[in-house]
CSV table of C-alpha atoms in Angstrom, one decimal:
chain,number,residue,atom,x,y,z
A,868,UNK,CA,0.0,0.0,0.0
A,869,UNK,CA,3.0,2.5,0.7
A,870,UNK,CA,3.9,2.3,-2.9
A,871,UNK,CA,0.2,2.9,-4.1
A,872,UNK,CA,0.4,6.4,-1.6
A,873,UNK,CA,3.9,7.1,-3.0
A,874,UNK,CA,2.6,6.6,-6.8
A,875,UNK,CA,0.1,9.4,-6.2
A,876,UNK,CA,1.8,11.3,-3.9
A,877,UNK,CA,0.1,10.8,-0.9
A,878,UNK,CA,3.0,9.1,1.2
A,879,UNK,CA,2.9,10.3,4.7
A,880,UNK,CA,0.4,12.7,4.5
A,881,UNK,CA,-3.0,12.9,6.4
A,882,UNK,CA,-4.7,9.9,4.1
A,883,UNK,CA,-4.0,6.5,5.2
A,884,UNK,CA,-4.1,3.6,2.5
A,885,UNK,CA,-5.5,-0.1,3.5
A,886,UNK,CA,-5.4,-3.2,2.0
A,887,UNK,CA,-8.1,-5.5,2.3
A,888,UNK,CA,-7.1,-8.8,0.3
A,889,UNK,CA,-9.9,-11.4,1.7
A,890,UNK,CA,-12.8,-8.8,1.0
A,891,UNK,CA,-13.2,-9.0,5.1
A,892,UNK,CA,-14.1,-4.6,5.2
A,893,UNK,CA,-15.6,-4.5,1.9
A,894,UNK,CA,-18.6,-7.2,2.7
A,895,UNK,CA,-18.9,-5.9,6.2
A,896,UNK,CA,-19.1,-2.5,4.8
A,897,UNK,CA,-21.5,-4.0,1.8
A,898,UNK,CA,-18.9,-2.3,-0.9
A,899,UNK,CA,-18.7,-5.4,-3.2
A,900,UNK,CA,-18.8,-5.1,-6.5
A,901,UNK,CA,-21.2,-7.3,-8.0
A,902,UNK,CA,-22.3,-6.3,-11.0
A,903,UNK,CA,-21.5,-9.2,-13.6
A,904,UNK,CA,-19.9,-7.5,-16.2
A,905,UNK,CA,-16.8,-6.3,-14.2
A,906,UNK,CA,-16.6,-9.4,-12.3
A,907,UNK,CA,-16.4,-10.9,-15.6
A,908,UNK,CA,-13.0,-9.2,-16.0
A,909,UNK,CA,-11.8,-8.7,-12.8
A,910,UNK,CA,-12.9,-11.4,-11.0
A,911,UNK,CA,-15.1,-11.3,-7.7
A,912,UNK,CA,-14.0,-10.0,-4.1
A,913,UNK,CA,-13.6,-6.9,-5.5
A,914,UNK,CA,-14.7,-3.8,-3.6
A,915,UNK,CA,-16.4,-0.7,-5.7
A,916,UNK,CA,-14.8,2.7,-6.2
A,917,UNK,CA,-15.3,4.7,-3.2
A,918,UNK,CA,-13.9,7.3,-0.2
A,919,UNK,CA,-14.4,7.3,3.3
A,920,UNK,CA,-14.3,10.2,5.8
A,921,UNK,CA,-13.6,8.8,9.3
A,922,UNK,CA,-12.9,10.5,12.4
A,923,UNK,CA,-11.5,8.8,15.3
A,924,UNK,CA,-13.0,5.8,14.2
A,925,UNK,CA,-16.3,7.1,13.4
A,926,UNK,CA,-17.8,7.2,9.9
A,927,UNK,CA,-18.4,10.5,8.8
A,928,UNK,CA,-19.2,9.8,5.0
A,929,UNK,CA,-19.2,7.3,2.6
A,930,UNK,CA,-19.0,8.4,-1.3
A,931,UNK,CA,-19.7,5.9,-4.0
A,932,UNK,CA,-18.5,6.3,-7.3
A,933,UNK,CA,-21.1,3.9,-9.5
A,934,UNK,CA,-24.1,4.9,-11.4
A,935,UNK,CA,-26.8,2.9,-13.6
A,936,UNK,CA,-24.7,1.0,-17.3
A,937,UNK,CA,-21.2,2.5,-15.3
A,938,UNK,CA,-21.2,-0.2,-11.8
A,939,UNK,CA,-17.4,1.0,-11.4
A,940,UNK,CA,-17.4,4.7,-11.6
A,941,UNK,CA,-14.9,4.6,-14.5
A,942,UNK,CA,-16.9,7.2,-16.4
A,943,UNK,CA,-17.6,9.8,-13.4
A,944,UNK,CA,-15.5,8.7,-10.3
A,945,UNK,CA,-15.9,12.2,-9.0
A,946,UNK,CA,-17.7,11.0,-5.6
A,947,UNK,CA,-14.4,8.8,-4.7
A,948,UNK,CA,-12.5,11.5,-5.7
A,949,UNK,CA,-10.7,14.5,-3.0
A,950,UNK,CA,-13.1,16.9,-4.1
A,951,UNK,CA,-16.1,14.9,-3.6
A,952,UNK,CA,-15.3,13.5,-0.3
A,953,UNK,CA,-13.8,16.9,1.1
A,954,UNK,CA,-17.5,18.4,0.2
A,955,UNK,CA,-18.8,16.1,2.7
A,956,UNK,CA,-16.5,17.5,5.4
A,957,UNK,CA,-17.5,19.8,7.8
């Protein structure tokens, strides 16, 4: 994960990255990716496009990037992105 936060320049800042290879957080946070057609490619266990805003261990916000014909946010992932969490933030 350190070299995903170094590729975008977001080593030892304020964001935290976190791997989740069995799919444990995403289930339990009901994040999966289901839709067929991306699992087709990808393969299943895979967790959708989103950001999280959590203060001392409380969820704040939860921004989805998905949409009806686009289940991975590949054609608008503006929710997941900075600007669209930070607009949750108080």
């Amino acid at each position: 994960m350190m070299n995903w936060a170094k590729s975008q320049k977001s080593a030892l800042t304020m964001l935290t990255f976190l791997g989740d290879p069995n799919s444990e957080l995403t289930r339990a946070l009901d994040l999966e990716l289901t839709d067929p057609g991306p699992i087709s490619i990808i393969g299943p266990g895979r967790c959708k496009r989103f950001a999280m805003h959590v203060v001392d261990g409380v969820i704040k916000a939860v921004n989805v990037s998905e949409s009806e014909g686009d289940p991975t946010g590949d054609n608008d992932p503006a929710n997941s992105m900075a600007d669209g969490i930070m607009a949750t933030m108080d």
